[in-house]
CSV table of C-alpha atoms in Angstrom, one decimal:
chain,number,residue,atom,x,y,z
A,1,ASP,CA,-5.3,-35.6,-64.5
A,2,MET,CA,-3.1,-38.4,-64.9
A,3,VAL,CA,-6.0,-40.9,-64.8
A,4,VAL,CA,-8.2,-39.0,-67.4
A,5,ARG,CA,-5.2,-38.3,-69.7
A,6,SER,CA,-4.1,-41.8,-69.7
A,7,ARG,CA,-7.5,-43.2,-70.5
A,8,GLN,CA,-7.7,-40.8,-73.3
A,9,LEU,CA,-4.6,-41.8,-74.8
A,10,ALA,CA,-5.8,-45.4,-74.5
A,11,GLY,CA,-8.6,-44.5,-76.9
A,12,PHE,CA,-11.5,-43.8,-74.4
A,13,ASP,CA,-13.7,-40.8,-74.5
A,14,CYS,CA,-12.9,-39.3,-71.0
A,15,ASP,CA,-13.9,-35.5,-71.2
A,16,TYR,CA,-13.1,-33.9,-67.9
A,17,VAL,CA,-15.2,-31.2,-66.8
A,18,PRO,CA,-13.9,-29.2,-63.8
A,19,GLY,CA,-16.4,-28.1,-61.1
A,20,TRP,CA,-16.7,-25.9,-58.0
A,21,ASP,CA,-18.9,-26.2,-55.1
A,22,CYS,CA,-19.9,-22.4,-54.4
A,23,HIS,CA,-22.2,-22.7,-51.6
A,24,GLY,CA,-21.0,-23.0,-48.1
A,25,LEU,CA,-19.9,-21.3,-44.8
A,26,PRO,CA,-16.1,-20.5,-46.1
A,27,ILE,CA,-17.4,-18.1,-48.7
A,28,GLU,CA,-20.3,-16.8,-46.3
A,29,TRP,CA,-17.5,-16.1,-43.8
A,30,LYS,CA,-15.2,-14.2,-46.1
A,31,VAL,CA,-18.0,-12.1,-47.6
A,32,GLU,CA,-19.0,-11.2,-43.9
A,33,GLU,CA,-15.4,-10.1,-43.1
A,34,GLU,CA,-15.7,-7.6,-46.1
A,35,PHE,CA,-19.0,-6.4,-44.9
A,36,ARG,CA,-17.6,-5.9,-41.3
A,37,ALA,CA,-14.7,-4.0,-42.7
A,38,GLN,CA,-17.3,-1.6,-44.1
A,39,GLY,CA,-19.1,-1.4,-40.7
A,40,ARG,CA,-22.0,-3.6,-41.7
A,41,LYS,CA,-23.3,-6.5,-39.8
A,42,LYS,CA,-24.7,-9.6,-41.5
A,43,ASP,CA,-28.2,-8.8,-40.3
A,44,GLU,CA,-27.8,-5.4,-41.8
A,45,VAL,CA,-27.4,-6.5,-45.2
A,46,PRO,CA,-30.3,-7.4,-47.4
A,47,PRO,CA,-30.3,-11.1,-48.5
A,48,ALA,CA,-30.2,-10.4,-52.0
A,49,GLU,CA,-27.2,-8.0,-51.7
A,50,PHE,CA,-25.5,-10.6,-49.4
A,51,ARG,CA,-26.1,-13.5,-52.0
A,52,ALA,CA,-24.9,-11.2,-54.8
A,53,ALA,CA,-21.7,-10.6,-52.9
A,54,CYS,CA,-21.2,-14.3,-52.5
A,55,ARG,CA,-21.7,-15.0,-56.0
A,56,ALA,CA,-19.2,-12.3,-56.9
A,57,TYR,CA,-16.7,-13.8,-54.5
A,58,ALA,CA,-17.1,-17.4,-55.8
A,59,ALA,CA,-16.8,-16.2,-59.2
A,60,LYS,CA,-13.6,-14.2,-58.5
A,61,TRP,CA,-11.8,-17.1,-57.1
A,62,ILE,CA,-13.1,-19.5,-59.8
A,63,ALA,CA,-11.2,-17.5,-62.2
A,64,VAL,CA,-8.1,-17.4,-60.2
A,65,GLN,CA,-8.2,-21.2,-59.7
A,66,LYS,CA,-9.0,-22.1,-63.2
A,67,LYS,CA,-6.1,-19.8,-64.5
A,68,GLU,CA,-3.7,-21.9,-61.9
A,69,PHE,CA,-5.0,-25.3,-63.0
A,70,GLU,CA,-4.4,-24.3,-66.7
A,71,ARG,CA,-0.7,-23.3,-65.8
A,72,PHE,CA,-0.3,-26.9,-64.3
A,73,GLY,CA,-1.2,-28.2,-67.9
A,74,ILE,CA,-4.3,-30.0,-66.7
A,75,THR,CA,-6.5,-31.1,-69.4
A,76,GLY,CA,-10.2,-30.1,-69.1
A,77,ASP,CA,-13.1,-28.3,-70.6
A,78,TRP,CA,-12.1,-25.1,-68.8
A,79,ASP,CA,-14.6,-23.0,-71.2
A,80,HIS,CA,-17.5,-24.8,-69.9
A,81,PRO,CA,-17.1,-25.7,-66.2
A,82,TYR,CA,-19.5,-26.9,-63.7
A,83,THR,CA,-20.5,-24.7,-60.8
A,84,THR,CA,-23.2,-25.3,-58.1
A,85,MET,CA,-24.4,-21.6,-58.4
A,86,ALA,CA,-25.0,-21.9,-62.1
A,87,TYR,CA,-28.7,-21.1,-62.7
A,88,GLU,CA,-29.2,-24.2,-64.6
A,89,ALA,CA,-27.9,-26.2,-61.8
A,90,GLU,CA,-29.9,-24.5,-59.1
A,91,ALA,CA,-33.1,-25.0,-61.5
A,92,ALA,CA,-32.4,-28.8,-61.9
A,93,ILE,CA,-32.1,-29.1,-57.9
A,94,VAL,CA,-35.5,-27.2,-57.4
A,95,GLY,CA,-37.0,-29.5,-60.0
A,96,GLU,CA,-36.0,-32.5,-58.2
A,97,PHE,CA,-37.1,-31.2,-54.9
A,98,GLN,CA,-40.5,-30.2,-56.5
A,99,LYS,CA,-41.0,-33.9,-57.6
A,100,VAL,CA,-40.3,-35.1,-54.1
A,101,ALA,CA,-42.8,-32.5,-52.7
A,102,ARG,CA,-45.6,-33.5,-55.4
A,103,SER,CA,-45.2,-37.0,-54.5
A,104,GLY,CA,-46.2,-36.4,-50.9
A,105,LEU,CA,-42.8,-37.5,-49.4
A,106,LEU,CA,-42.0,-34.2,-47.8
A,107,TYR,CA,-43.1,-33.4,-44.4
A,108,ARG,CA,-42.3,-30.6,-41.6
A,109,GLY,CA,-40.6,-31.7,-38.6
A,110,SER,CA,-38.2,-30.6,-36.1
A,111,LYS,CA,-35.0,-32.0,-34.4
A,112,PRO,CA,-31.9,-30.5,-32.5
A,113,VAL,CA,-29.0,-29.3,-34.9
A,114,MET,CA,-25.5,-28.2,-34.6
A,115,TRP,CA,-25.4,-24.4,-34.6
A,116,SER,CA,-22.9,-21.7,-34.8
A,117,PRO,CA,-23.8,-18.7,-32.8
A,118,VAL,CA,-21.1,-16.8,-34.6
A,119,GLU,CA,-22.4,-17.5,-38.2
A,120,ALA,CA,-25.8,-17.7,-36.8
A,121,THR,CA,-26.5,-20.6,-39.0
A,122,SER,CA,-26.9,-24.6,-38.7
A,123,LEU,CA,-23.9,-26.9,-39.3
A,124,ALA,CA,-23.7,-30.2,-40.8
A,125,GLU,CA,-22.3,-32.9,-38.5
A,126,ALA,CA,-19.3,-33.2,-41.0
A,127,GLU,CA,-18.5,-29.5,-40.5
A,128,VAL,CA,-18.1,-30.0,-36.7
A,129,GLU,CA,-14.5,-30.9,-35.3
A,130,TYR,CA,-14.4,-31.9,-31.7
A,131,HIS,CA,-11.4,-30.9,-29.5
A,132,ASP,CA,-10.7,-31.7,-26.0
A,133,LYS,CA,-12.0,-29.0,-23.6
A,134,GLN,CA,-12.2,-28.5,-19.9
A,135,SER,CA,-15.7,-27.8,-18.9
A,136,PRO,CA,-17.4,-26.8,-15.6
A,137,THR,CA,-19.1,-30.0,-14.2
A,138,ILE,CA,-22.3,-29.4,-11.8
A,139,TRP,CA,-24.1,-31.6,-9.7
A,140,VAL,CA,-27.9,-31.0,-9.8
A,141,LYS,CA,-30.5,-32.3,-7.2
A,142,PHE,CA,-34.1,-32.8,-8.4
A,143,PRO,CA,-36.6,-33.0,-5.5
A,144,VAL,CA,-38.8,-36.1,-5.9
A,145,ILE,CA,-42.3,-35.0,-5.8
A,146,GLY,CA,-44.4,-38.3,-6.3
A,147,ARG,CA,-45.2,-40.9,-8.9
A,148,LYS,CA,-46.6,-40.7,-12.3
A,149,ASN,CA,-50.2,-41.9,-12.7
A,150,SER,CA,-51.0,-41.1,-9.2
A,151,SER,CA,-54.4,-39.6,-8.6
A,152,ALA,CA,-52.9,-36.2,-7.3
A,153,SER,CA,-52.9,-33.2,-9.6
A,154,THR,CA,-49.9,-31.5,-10.6
A,155,GLN,CA,-50.3,-28.8,-8.0
A,156,ALA,CA,-51.1,-31.4,-5.3
A,157,LEU,CA,-47.9,-33.1,-6.3
A,158,LEU,CA,-45.8,-29.9,-5.8
A,159,ASP,CA,-47.5,-29.1,-2.5
A,160,GLU,CA,-46.2,-32.6,-1.3
A,161,LEU,CA,-42.6,-31.6,-2.3
A,162,ASN,CA,-40.0,-33.3,0.0
A,163,ASP,CA,-36.9,-31.2,0.1
A,164,GLU,CA,-35.0,-34.0,1.6
A,165,THR,CA,-35.3,-36.6,-1.1
A,166,PHE,CA,-33.5,-36.0,-4.6
A,167,ILE,CA,-32.6,-37.5,-7.8
A,168,VAL,CA,-29.1,-36.3,-8.7
A,169,ILE,CA,-27.6,-35.7,-12.3
A,170,TRP,CA,-24.3,-34.2,-13.3
A,171,THR,CA,-23.7,-32.2,-16.5
A,172,THR,CA,-20.7,-30.5,-18.3
A,173,THR,CA,-23.4,-27.9,-19.9
A,174,PRO,CA,-24.9,-25.9,-17.1
A,175,TRP,CA,-26.7,-23.5,-19.4
A,176,THR,CA,-29.0,-26.4,-20.8
A,177,ILE,CA,-30.5,-26.7,-17.2
A,178,PRO,CA,-33.2,-24.2,-18.1
A,179,GLY,CA,-34.2,-26.5,-21.0
A,180,ASN,CA,-34.5,-29.5,-18.7
A,181,ARG,CA,-37.8,-31.3,-19.3
A,182,ALA,CA,-37.0,-34.9,-18.0
A,183,ILE,CA,-34.5,-37.3,-16.4
A,184,SER,CA,-33.4,-40.3,-18.1
A,185,PHE,CA,-32.5,-43.7,-16.5
A,186,ASN,CA,-31.7,-47.2,-17.4
A,187,PRO,CA,-34.0,-50.0,-15.9
A,188,ASP,CA,-31.0,-52.5,-16.1
A,189,ILE,CA,-29.0,-50.3,-13.7
A,190,GLU,CA,-29.4,-51.0,-10.0
A,191,TYR,CA,-30.4,-47.8,-8.0
A,192,GLY,CA,-30.4,-47.2,-4.2
A,193,LEU,CA,-31.7,-44.6,-1.8
A,194,TYR,CA,-28.8,-43.1,0.3
A,195,GLU,CA,-28.8,-40.9,3.3
A,196,VAL,CA,-26.0,-38.6,4.2
A,197,THR,CA,-25.4,-38.9,7.8
A,198,ALA,CA,-22.3,-36.6,8.3
A,199,LEU,CA,-20.0,-34.3,6.2
A,200,GLU,CA,-16.4,-33.8,6.0
A,201,ALA,CA,-14.8,-31.9,8.7
A,202,ASP,CA,-13.4,-28.3,8.5
A,203,LEU,CA,-14.8,-27.5,5.1
A,204,LYS,CA,-14.2,-24.2,3.9
A,205,PHE,CA,-17.4,-23.9,1.8
A,206,GLU,CA,-21.1,-25.4,1.9
A,207,PRO,CA,-21.3,-28.4,-0.2
A,208,TRP,CA,-24.6,-29.2,-2.0
A,209,VAL,CA,-25.6,-31.8,0.3
A,210,LYS,CA,-26.3,-31.8,4.0
A,211,PRO,CA,-26.9,-34.5,6.8
A,212,GLY,CA,-30.5,-35.8,6.3
A,213,ASP,CA,-30.3,-35.5,2.4
A,214,LYS,CA,-31.7,-38.6,0.9
A,215,LEU,CA,-30.2,-39.2,-2.7
A,216,ILE,CA,-31.3,-41.7,-5.4
A,217,LEU,CA,-28.1,-42.9,-7.1
A,218,ALA,CA,-26.9,-45.9,-9.1
A,219,ASP,CA,-25.2,-48.2,-6.7
A,220,LYS,CA,-22.0,-48.6,-8.8
A,221,LEU,CA,-21.5,-44.7,-8.6
A,222,ALA,CA,-23.0,-43.7,-5.3
A,223,ALA,CA,-19.8,-43.7,-3.2
A,224,ASP,CA,-17.8,-41.4,-6.0
A,225,VAL,CA,-20.8,-39.1,-5.9
A,226,LEU,CA,-21.0,-38.8,-2.3
A,227,LYS,CA,-17.3,-38.3,-1.9
A,228,ALA,CA,-17.7,-35.7,-4.5
A,229,ALA,CA,-20.4,-34.1,-2.4
A,230,LYS,CA,-18.0,-34.0,0.5
A,231,ALA,CA,-20.1,-36.5,2.5
A,232,ALA,CA,-17.9,-38.3,5.0
A,233,THR,CA,-20.6,-41.1,6.0
A,234,TRP,CA,-23.9,-42.3,4.5
A,235,THR,CA,-26.1,-45.2,4.7
A,236,LYS,CA,-27.9,-47.1,2.0
A,237,LEU,CA,-31.4,-47.2,3.2
A,238,LYS,CA,-33.1,-49.5,0.4
A,239,ALA,CA,-33.1,-50.5,-3.4
A,240,VAL,CA,-35.1,-48.1,-5.6
A,241,ASP,CA,-36.9,-48.6,-8.8
A,242,PRO,CA,-37.0,-44.9,-10.6
A,243,THR,CA,-39.8,-46.0,-13.0
A,244,GLY,CA,-42.7,-43.7,-12.8
A,245,LEU,CA,-41.1,-41.2,-10.4
A,246,VAL,CA,-41.6,-37.3,-10.9
A,247,CYS,CA,-39.4,-34.6,-9.9
A,248,ALA,CA,-39.7,-30.8,-9.7
A,249,HIS,CA,-37.3,-28.7,-11.7
A,250,PRO,CA,-34.3,-27.6,-9.5
A,251,LEU,CA,-35.1,-24.0,-10.6
A,252,PHE,CA,-38.7,-24.1,-9.3
A,253,GLU,CA,-38.9,-21.8,-6.3
A,254,TRP,CA,-41.6,-24.0,-4.2
A,255,ARG,CA,-41.8,-21.8,-1.4
A,256,ASP,CA,-42.1,-18.7,-3.3
A,257,ARG,CA,-44.4,-19.7,-5.9
A,258,LEU,CA,-46.5,-17.2,-7.5
A,259,PRO,CA,-50.0,-16.8,-6.0
A,260,ASP,CA,-51.7,-18.6,-8.8
A,261,GLY,CA,-49.5,-21.5,-8.2
A,262,ASN,CA,-48.0,-21.5,-11.8
A,263,GLY,CA,-44.2,-20.5,-11.4
A,264,PRO,CA,-42.0,-20.5,-14.7
A,265,TYR,CA,-40.6,-24.0,-13.7
A,266,SER,CA,-43.8,-25.3,-11.8
A,267,PHE,CA,-44.1,-28.3,-14.5
A,268,GLN,CA,-43.4,-31.9,-13.6
A,269,VAL,CA,-40.2,-33.5,-14.7
A,270,PRO,CA,-40.8,-37.1,-15.5
A,271,LEU,CA,-38.4,-40.0,-15.4
A,272,LEU,CA,-37.9,-41.7,-18.8
A,273,ASP,CA,-36.2,-45.1,-19.3
A,274,GLY,CA,-33.7,-45.4,-22.0
A,275,ASP,CA,-30.7,-47.6,-23.0
A,276,HIS,CA,-28.3,-44.6,-23.8
A,277,VAL,CA,-28.0,-44.2,-19.9
A,278,THR,CA,-24.8,-46.1,-18.4
A,279,ASP,CA,-23.3,-46.2,-14.9
A,280,ASP,CA,-19.7,-45.7,-16.4
A,281,ALA,CA,-19.5,-42.2,-14.8
A,282,GLY,CA,-22.1,-39.8,-13.4
A,283,THR,CA,-24.8,-40.7,-11.3
A,284,GLY,CA,-26.7,-43.3,-13.2
A,285,PHE,CA,-29.2,-40.5,-14.4
A,286,VAL,CA,-29.0,-38.2,-17.3
A,287,HIS,CA,-30.1,-34.6,-17.6
A,288,THR,CA,-32.6,-34.5,-20.4
A,289,ALA,CA,-33.1,-31.3,-22.2
A,290,PRO,CA,-34.9,-32.1,-25.7
A,291,GLY,CA,-33.9,-28.9,-27.2
A,292,HIS,CA,-30.1,-29.3,-26.6
A,293,GLY,CA,-29.3,-33.0,-27.9
A,294,GLN,CA,-30.3,-35.8,-30.1
A,295,ASP,CA,-30.5,-38.5,-27.5
A,296,ASP,CA,-32.7,-36.1,-25.4
A,297,TYR,CA,-34.8,-35.2,-28.4
A,298,VAL,CA,-35.3,-38.7,-29.5
A,299,ILE,CA,-36.2,-40.3,-26.0
A,300,TRP,CA,-38.8,-37.2,-25.4
A,301,VAL,CA,-40.5,-37.8,-28.6
A,302,LYS,CA,-40.4,-41.6,-28.4
A,303,LYS,CA,-42.0,-41.5,-24.9
A,304,GLY,CA,-45.0,-39.6,-26.6
A,305,PHE,CA,-44.2,-36.1,-25.7
A,306,SER,CA,-44.9,-33.1,-27.8
A,307,THR,CA,-42.3,-31.1,-29.6
A,308,GLN,CA,-44.6,-28.3,-28.7
A,309,ASP,CA,-43.4,-28.5,-25.3
A,310,ILE,CA,-39.8,-28.3,-26.2
A,311,PRO,CA,-38.6,-24.7,-25.0
A,312,ASN,CA,-36.3,-22.6,-27.1
A,313,THR,CA,-34.0,-21.5,-24.3
A,314,VAL,CA,-31.1,-20.3,-26.5
A,315,ASP,CA,-31.4,-17.9,-29.5
A,316,LYS,CA,-29.4,-17.9,-32.7
A,317,ASP,CA,-26.7,-15.7,-31.0
A,318,GLY,CA,-26.2,-18.2,-28.3
A,319,THR,CA,-28.0,-15.8,-25.8
A,320,LEU,CA,-30.5,-17.1,-23.1
A,321,THR,CA,-34.1,-16.1,-24.2
A,322,LYS,CA,-37.3,-15.4,-22.2
A,323,GLU,CA,-38.0,-19.2,-22.2
A,324,ALA,CA,-35.3,-19.5,-19.7
A,325,PRO,CA,-36.4,-17.4,-16.8
């Protein structure tokens, strides 16, 4: 107000038109609270009724805030404010959108987005606040079943499954494992094949490795991973180039596969090279679920895989779906 007022007094034409952004989650949330107080869930309210309630809520607070600004003595065209919900403003936005559509610049695509299961709506990156959080970390072994471009069929590779050689990943989002479709690695990292020879003594639980297990790990991280697995001793057998390796999904029950050979997780899990993988922590391999993260999605599409093969394992309410059997 001081800037506008001072420029007006200096002889400039500086009309101030106050404006309100009337579209967004804060208004939606408050209106939902009002409907919940009436015993009605958001999904039970017709869209037209819900939008009308949001418009009325915004109009109510515009009037309150306008009165407060006027009491402050702020100079402005208070009788003709700008609001994003004005039909003229919405019509202008639609008109510009149609220009883009007519020019052929519009296309349909897909990508992972931030999602609020409470609001059942997508979130802009700017709306997401990050806080420190303790999460359960799990280590997951993916059985190595062959190499890509071999002459063996998918089923033949699964028949050759060796339950002693694994690629290991770790993740703080265990609920994304059903959505796993690949493992990422970095060709600039040195990897090795390590055999577990003995476990720590007097363990009160069964660890996730046993003597004889062979694990492919980043050399820099192998000792930390094996110690976390409660291995007492191990041997590095050889250096390994992960390029072209193919794994089975850890939820694939290969001993109890369906008679037709096609269980729910009987697909191959390929290894994809990407520079987003580091050996600062973890195992040197990254669990890749293209439906759950931007890096995962980008490398999946970049390597030529179809978005049609990305499962929707979590629904809008944050519940696992039938695509996560």
